CSV table of C-alpha atoms in Angstrom, one decimal:
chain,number,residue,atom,x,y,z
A,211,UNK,CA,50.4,-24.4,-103.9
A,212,UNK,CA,48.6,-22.0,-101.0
A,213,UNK,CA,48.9,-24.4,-99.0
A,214,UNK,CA,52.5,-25.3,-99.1
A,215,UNK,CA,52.7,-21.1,-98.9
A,216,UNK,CA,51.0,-21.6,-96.1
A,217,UNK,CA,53.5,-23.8,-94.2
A,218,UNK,CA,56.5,-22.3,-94.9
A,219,UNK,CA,55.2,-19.2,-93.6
A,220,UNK,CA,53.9,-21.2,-89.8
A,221,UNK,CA,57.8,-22.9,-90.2
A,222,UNK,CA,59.4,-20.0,-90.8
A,223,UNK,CA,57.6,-18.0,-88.2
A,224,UNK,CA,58.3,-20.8,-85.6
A,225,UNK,CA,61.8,-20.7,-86.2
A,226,UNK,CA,62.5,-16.8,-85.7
A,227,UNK,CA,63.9,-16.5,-82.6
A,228,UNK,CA,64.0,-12.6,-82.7
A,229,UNK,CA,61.5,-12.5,-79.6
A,230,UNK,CA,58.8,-10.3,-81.7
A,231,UNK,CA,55.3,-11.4,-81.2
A,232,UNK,CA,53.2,-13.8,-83.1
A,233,UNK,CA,51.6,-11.2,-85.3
A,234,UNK,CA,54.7,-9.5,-86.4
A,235,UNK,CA,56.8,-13.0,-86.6
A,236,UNK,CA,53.9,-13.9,-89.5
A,237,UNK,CA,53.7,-10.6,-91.0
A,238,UNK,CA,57.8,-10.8,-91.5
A,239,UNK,CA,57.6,-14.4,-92.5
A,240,UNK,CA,54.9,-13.6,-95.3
A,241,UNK,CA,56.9,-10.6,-96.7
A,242,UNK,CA,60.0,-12.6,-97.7
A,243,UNK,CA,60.1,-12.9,-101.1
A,244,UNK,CA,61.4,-16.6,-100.5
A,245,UNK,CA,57.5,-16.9,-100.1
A,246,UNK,CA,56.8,-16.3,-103.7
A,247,UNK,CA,58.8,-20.1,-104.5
A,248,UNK,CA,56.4,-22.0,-102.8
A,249,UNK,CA,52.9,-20.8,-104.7
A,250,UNK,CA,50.8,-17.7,-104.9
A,251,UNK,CA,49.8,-15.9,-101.5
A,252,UNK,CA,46.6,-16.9,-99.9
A,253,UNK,CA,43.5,-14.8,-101.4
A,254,UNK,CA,41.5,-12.9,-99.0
A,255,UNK,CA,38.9,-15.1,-98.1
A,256,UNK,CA,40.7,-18.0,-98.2
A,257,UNK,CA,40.8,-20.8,-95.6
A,258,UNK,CA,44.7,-20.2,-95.7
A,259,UNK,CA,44.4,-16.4,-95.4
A,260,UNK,CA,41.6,-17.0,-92.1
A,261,UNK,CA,44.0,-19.6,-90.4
A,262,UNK,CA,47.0,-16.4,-90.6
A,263,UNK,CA,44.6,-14.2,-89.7
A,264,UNK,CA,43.5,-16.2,-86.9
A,265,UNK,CA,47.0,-16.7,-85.4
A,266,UNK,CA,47.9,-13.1,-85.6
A,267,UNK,CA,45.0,-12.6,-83.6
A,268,UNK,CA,45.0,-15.0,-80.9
A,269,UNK,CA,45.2,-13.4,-77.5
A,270,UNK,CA,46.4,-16.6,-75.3
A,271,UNK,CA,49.8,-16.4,-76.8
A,272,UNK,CA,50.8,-19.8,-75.4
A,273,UNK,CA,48.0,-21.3,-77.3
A,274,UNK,CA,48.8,-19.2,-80.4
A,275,UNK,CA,52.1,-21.1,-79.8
A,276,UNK,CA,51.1,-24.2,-79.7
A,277,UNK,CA,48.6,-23.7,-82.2
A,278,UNK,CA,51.6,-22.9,-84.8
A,279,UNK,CA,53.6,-25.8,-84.0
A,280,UNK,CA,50.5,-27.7,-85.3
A,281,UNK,CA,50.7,-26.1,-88.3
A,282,UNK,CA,54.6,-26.4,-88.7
A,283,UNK,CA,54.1,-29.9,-88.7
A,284,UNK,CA,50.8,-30.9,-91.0
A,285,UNK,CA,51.7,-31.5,-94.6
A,286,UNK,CA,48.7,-30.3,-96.6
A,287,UNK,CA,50.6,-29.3,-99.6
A,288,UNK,CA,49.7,-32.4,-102.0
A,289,UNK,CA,46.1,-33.9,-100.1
A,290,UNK,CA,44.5,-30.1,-100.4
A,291,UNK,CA,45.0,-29.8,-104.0
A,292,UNK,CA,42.3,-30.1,-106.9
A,293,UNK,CA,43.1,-33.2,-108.2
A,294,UNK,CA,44.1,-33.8,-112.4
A,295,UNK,CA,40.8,-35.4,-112.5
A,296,UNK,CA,38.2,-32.7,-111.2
A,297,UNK,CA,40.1,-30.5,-113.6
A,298,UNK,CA,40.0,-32.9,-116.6
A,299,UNK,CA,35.8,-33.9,-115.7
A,300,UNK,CA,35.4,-29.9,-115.9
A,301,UNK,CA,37.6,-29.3,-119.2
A,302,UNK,CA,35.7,-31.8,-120.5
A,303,UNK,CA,32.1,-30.1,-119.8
A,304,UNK,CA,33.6,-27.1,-121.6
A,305,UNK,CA,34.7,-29.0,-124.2
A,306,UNK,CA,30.7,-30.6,-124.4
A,307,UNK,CA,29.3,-27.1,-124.2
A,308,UNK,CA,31.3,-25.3,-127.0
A,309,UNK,CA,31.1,-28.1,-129.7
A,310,UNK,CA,27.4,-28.7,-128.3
A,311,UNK,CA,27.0,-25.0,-129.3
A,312,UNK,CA,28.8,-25.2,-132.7
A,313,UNK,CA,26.8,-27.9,-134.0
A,314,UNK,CA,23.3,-26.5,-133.7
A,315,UNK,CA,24.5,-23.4,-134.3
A,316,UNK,CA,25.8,-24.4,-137.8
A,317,UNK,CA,22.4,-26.8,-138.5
A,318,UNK,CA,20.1,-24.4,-137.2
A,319,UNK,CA,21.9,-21.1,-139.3
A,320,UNK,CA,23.3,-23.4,-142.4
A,321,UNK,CA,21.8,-26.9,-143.0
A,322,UNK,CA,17.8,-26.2,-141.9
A,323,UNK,CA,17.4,-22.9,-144.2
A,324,UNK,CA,19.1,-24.7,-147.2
A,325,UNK,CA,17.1,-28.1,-147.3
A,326,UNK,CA,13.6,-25.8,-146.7
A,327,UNK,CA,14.6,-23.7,-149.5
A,328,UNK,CA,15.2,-26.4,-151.8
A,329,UNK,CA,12.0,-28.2,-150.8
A,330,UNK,CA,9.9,-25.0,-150.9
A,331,UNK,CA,11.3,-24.8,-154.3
A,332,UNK,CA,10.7,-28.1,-155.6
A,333,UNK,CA,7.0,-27.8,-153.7
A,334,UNK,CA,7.8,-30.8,-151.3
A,335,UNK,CA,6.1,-31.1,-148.0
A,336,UNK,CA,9.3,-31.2,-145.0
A,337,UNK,CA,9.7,-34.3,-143.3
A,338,UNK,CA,7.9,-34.5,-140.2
A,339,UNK,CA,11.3,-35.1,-138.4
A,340,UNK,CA,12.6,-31.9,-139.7
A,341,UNK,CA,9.1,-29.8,-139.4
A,342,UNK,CA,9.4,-31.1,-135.6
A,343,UNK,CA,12.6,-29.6,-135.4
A,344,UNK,CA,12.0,-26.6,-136.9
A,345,UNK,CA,9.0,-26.1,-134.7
A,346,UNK,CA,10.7,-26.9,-131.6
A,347,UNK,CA,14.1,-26.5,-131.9
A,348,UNK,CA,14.5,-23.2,-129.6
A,349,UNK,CA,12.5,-25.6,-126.3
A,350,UNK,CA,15.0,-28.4,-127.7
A,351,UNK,CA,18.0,-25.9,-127.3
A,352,UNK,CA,16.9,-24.5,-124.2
A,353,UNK,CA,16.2,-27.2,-122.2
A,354,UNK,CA,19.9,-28.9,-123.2
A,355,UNK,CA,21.6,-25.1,-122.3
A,356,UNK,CA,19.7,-25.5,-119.2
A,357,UNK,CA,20.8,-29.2,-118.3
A,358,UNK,CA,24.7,-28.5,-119.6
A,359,UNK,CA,24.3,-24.7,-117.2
A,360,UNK,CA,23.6,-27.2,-114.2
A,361,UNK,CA,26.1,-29.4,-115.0
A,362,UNK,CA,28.9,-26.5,-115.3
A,363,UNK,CA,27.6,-24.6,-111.9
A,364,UNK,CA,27.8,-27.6,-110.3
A,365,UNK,CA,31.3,-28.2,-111.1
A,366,UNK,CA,32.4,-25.0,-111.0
A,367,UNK,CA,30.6,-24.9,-107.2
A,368,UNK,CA,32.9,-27.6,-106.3
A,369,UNK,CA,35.9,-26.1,-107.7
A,370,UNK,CA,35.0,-23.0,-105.0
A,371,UNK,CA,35.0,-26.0,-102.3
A,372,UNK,CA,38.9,-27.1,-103.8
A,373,UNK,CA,39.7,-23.1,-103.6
A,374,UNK,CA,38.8,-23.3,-100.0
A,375,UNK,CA,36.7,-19.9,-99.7
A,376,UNK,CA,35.7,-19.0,-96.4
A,377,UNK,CA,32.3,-20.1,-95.7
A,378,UNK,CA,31.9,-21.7,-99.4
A,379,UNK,CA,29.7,-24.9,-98.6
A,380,UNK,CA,26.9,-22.6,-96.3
A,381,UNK,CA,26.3,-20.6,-99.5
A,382,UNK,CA,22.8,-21.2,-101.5
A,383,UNK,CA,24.1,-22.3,-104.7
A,384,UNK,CA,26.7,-24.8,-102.9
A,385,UNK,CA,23.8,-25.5,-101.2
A,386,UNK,CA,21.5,-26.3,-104.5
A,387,UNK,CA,23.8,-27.5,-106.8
A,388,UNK,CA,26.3,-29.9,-104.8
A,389,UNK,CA,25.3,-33.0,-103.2
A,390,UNK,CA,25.2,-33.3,-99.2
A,391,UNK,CA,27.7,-35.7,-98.3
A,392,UNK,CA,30.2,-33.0,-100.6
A,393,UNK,CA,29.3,-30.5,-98.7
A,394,UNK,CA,29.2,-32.6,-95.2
A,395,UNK,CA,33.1,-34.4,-96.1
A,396,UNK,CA,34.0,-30.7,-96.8
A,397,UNK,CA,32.8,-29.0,-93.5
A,398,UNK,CA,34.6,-31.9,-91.4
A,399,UNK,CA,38.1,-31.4,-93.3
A,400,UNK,CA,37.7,-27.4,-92.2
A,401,UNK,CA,36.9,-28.3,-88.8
A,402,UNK,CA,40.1,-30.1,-88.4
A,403,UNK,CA,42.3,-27.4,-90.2
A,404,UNK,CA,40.6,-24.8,-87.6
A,405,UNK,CA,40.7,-26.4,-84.9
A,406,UNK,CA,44.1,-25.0,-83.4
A,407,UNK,CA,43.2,-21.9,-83.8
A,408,UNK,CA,39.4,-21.8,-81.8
A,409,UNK,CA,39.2,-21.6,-77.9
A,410,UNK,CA,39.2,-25.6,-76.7
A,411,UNK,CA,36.5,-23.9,-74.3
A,412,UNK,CA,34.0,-22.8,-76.7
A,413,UNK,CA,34.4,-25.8,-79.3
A,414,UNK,CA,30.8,-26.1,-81.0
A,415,UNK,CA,28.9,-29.1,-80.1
A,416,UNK,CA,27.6,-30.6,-83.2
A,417,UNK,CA,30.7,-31.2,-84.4
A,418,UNK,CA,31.9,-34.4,-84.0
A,419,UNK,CA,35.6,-33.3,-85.6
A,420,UNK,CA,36.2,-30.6,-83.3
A,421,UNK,CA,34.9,-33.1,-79.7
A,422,UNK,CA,36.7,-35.8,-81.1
A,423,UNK,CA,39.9,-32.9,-81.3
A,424,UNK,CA,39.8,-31.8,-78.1
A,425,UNK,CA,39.4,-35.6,-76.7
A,426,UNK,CA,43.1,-36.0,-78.6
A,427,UNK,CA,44.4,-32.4,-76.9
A,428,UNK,CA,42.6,-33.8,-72.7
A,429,UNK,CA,44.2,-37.5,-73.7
A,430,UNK,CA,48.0,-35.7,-74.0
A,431,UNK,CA,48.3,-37.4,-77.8
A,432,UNK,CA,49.9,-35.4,-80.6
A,433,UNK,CA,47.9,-33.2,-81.7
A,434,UNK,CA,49.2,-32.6,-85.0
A,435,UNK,CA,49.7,-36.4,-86.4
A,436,UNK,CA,45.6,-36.8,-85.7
A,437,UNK,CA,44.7,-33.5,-88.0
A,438,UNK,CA,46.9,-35.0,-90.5
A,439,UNK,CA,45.3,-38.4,-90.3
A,440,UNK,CA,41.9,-36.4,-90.1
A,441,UNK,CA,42.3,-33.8,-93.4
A,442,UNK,CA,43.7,-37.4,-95.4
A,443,UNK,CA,40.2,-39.0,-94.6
A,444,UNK,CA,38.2,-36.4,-94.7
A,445,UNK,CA,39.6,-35.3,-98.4
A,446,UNK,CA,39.3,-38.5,-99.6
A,447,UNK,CA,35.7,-38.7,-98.7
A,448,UNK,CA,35.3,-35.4,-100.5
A,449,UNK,CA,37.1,-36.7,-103.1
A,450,UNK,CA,34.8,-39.5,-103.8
A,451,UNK,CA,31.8,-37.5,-103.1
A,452,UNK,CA,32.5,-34.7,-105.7
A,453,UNK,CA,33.6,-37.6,-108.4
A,454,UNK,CA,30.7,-39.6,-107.9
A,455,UNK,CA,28.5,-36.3,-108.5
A,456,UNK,CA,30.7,-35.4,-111.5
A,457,UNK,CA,30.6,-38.9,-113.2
A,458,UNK,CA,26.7,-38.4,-112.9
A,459,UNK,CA,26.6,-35.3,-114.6
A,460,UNK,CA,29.2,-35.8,-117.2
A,461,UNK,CA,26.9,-39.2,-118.3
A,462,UNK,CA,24.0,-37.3,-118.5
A,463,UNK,CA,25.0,-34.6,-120.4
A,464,UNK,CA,27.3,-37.1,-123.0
A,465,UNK,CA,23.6,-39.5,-123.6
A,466,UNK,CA,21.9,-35.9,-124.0
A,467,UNK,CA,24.3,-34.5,-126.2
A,468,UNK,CA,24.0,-37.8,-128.1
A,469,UNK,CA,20.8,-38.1,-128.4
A,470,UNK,CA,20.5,-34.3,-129.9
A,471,UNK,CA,23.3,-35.8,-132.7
A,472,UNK,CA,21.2,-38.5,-133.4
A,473,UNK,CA,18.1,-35.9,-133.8
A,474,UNK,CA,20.2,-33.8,-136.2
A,475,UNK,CA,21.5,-36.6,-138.3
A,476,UNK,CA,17.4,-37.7,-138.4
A,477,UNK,CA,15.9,-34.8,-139.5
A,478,UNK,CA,19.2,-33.6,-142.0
A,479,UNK,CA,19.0,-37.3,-143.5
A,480,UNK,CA,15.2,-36.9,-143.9
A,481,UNK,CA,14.9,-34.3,-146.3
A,482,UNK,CA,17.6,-36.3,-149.0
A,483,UNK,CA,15.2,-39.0,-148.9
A,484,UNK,CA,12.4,-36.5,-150.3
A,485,UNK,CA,14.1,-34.9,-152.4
A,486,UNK,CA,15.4,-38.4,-153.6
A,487,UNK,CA,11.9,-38.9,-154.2
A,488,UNK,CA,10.7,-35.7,-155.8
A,489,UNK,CA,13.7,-36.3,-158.1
């Protein structure tokens, strides 16, 4: 929706033809309250917010001009959007963590005190499965907090990426918790979306997005019909990127999480058996 705020606002601006500058053409354009119908306004920070701020500031105002009838054109309403699955893979972590949570806490506070009360009582040695358990349970639930912790940073890491925050893939925990070629799809869609808005004359050399840009703007093509075609790519590779990374985590913590059922059931099973036997 930011982004579809962000388009009216280079459309509208374009079309004022009240001979104001840039600057104040934006600043009028972003204080309609028509605005408000096309999605929240662009947090500080924001790729959005820096593209606006960028245009107000541009110096060369026949390039600024330029620069927003790129924008006027690009559709990035729909393709920049978090899509339904990201947010259902990181629902569905929650979901893992809470009833994770619930379980043990109920076994470890209800069930374990209960059957080594009754065994105690009856003068029966515990199970092994449930004096294991007992012994270690706190390492066991620490190590699966830590493993289900990685699992939500990481997705919540990417959901900064979907945000679009200034800057979000160069920071240490993007850095540590999502995978490269996330990270690397990412930084090549933000080069595109920039790239009206830099000086063709100072365009950094190691990336290949912004050479191949200003190859398209020497060559006389349309300038804005290749950043469309760019940002589609480039989000789809980011797309598959960040679902591959999610499926992996999501499978790991469902066979952990099953494999700590199947140790609960073992060692609450266990001590009916003994007392079966004491009986």
């Amino acid at each position: 929706m930011t982004w579809d705020r962000f388009g009216y606002i280079c459309r509208q601006a374009g079309n004022d033809s009240s001979g104001a500058s840039l600057a104040a053409r934006l600043e009028q354009a972003q204080s309609e309250q028509a605005c408000s119908l096309y999605g929240p306004a662009p947090k500080a920070g924001s790729w959005p917010a820096q593209l606006l701020t960028r245009l107000a500031g541009m110096t060369d105002s026949e390039r600024a001009e330029c620069a927003l009838k790129t924008y006027q054109r690009l559709n990035l309403g729909r393709q920049l959007e978090a899509p339904v699955k990201f947010k259902r893979a990181l629902a569905y972590l929650a979901y893992v963590t809470f009833v994770f949570y619930l379980v043990a806490g109920i076994y470890q506070l209800k069930v374990t005190p209960t059957f080594s009360n009754v065994l105690d009582n009856l003068g029966v040695t515990p199970p092994a499965y449930l004096s294991l358990y007992q012994t270690y349970w706190s390492l066991f639930i620490l190590a699966i907090s830590l493993l289900i912790l990685l699992a939500l940073l990481s997705a919540l890491q990417m959901r900064r990426l979907f945000q679009f925050k200034v800057s979000a893939q160069d920071s240490l925990a993007c850095r540590l918790l999502v995978l490269p070629s996330c990270r690397h799809a990412y930084r090549q869609m933000v080069d595109a979306l920039q790239y009206p808005t830099l000086d063709r004359h100072a365009v950094p050399e190691h990336s290949p997005v912004l050479r191949h840009l200003q190859q398209v703007e020497d060559r006389g093509m349309d300038l804005a019909i290749e950043i469309q075609a760019l940002t589609e790519v480039q989000m789809q590779g980011f797309l598959q990127a960040c679902e591959k990374q999610l499926k992996a985590l999501t499978t790991l913590v469902a066979v952990v999480v099953i494999v700590a059922v199947m140790m609960f059931l073992t060692s609450a099973y266990a001590p009916i058996f003994s007392l079966g036997e004491a009986i």
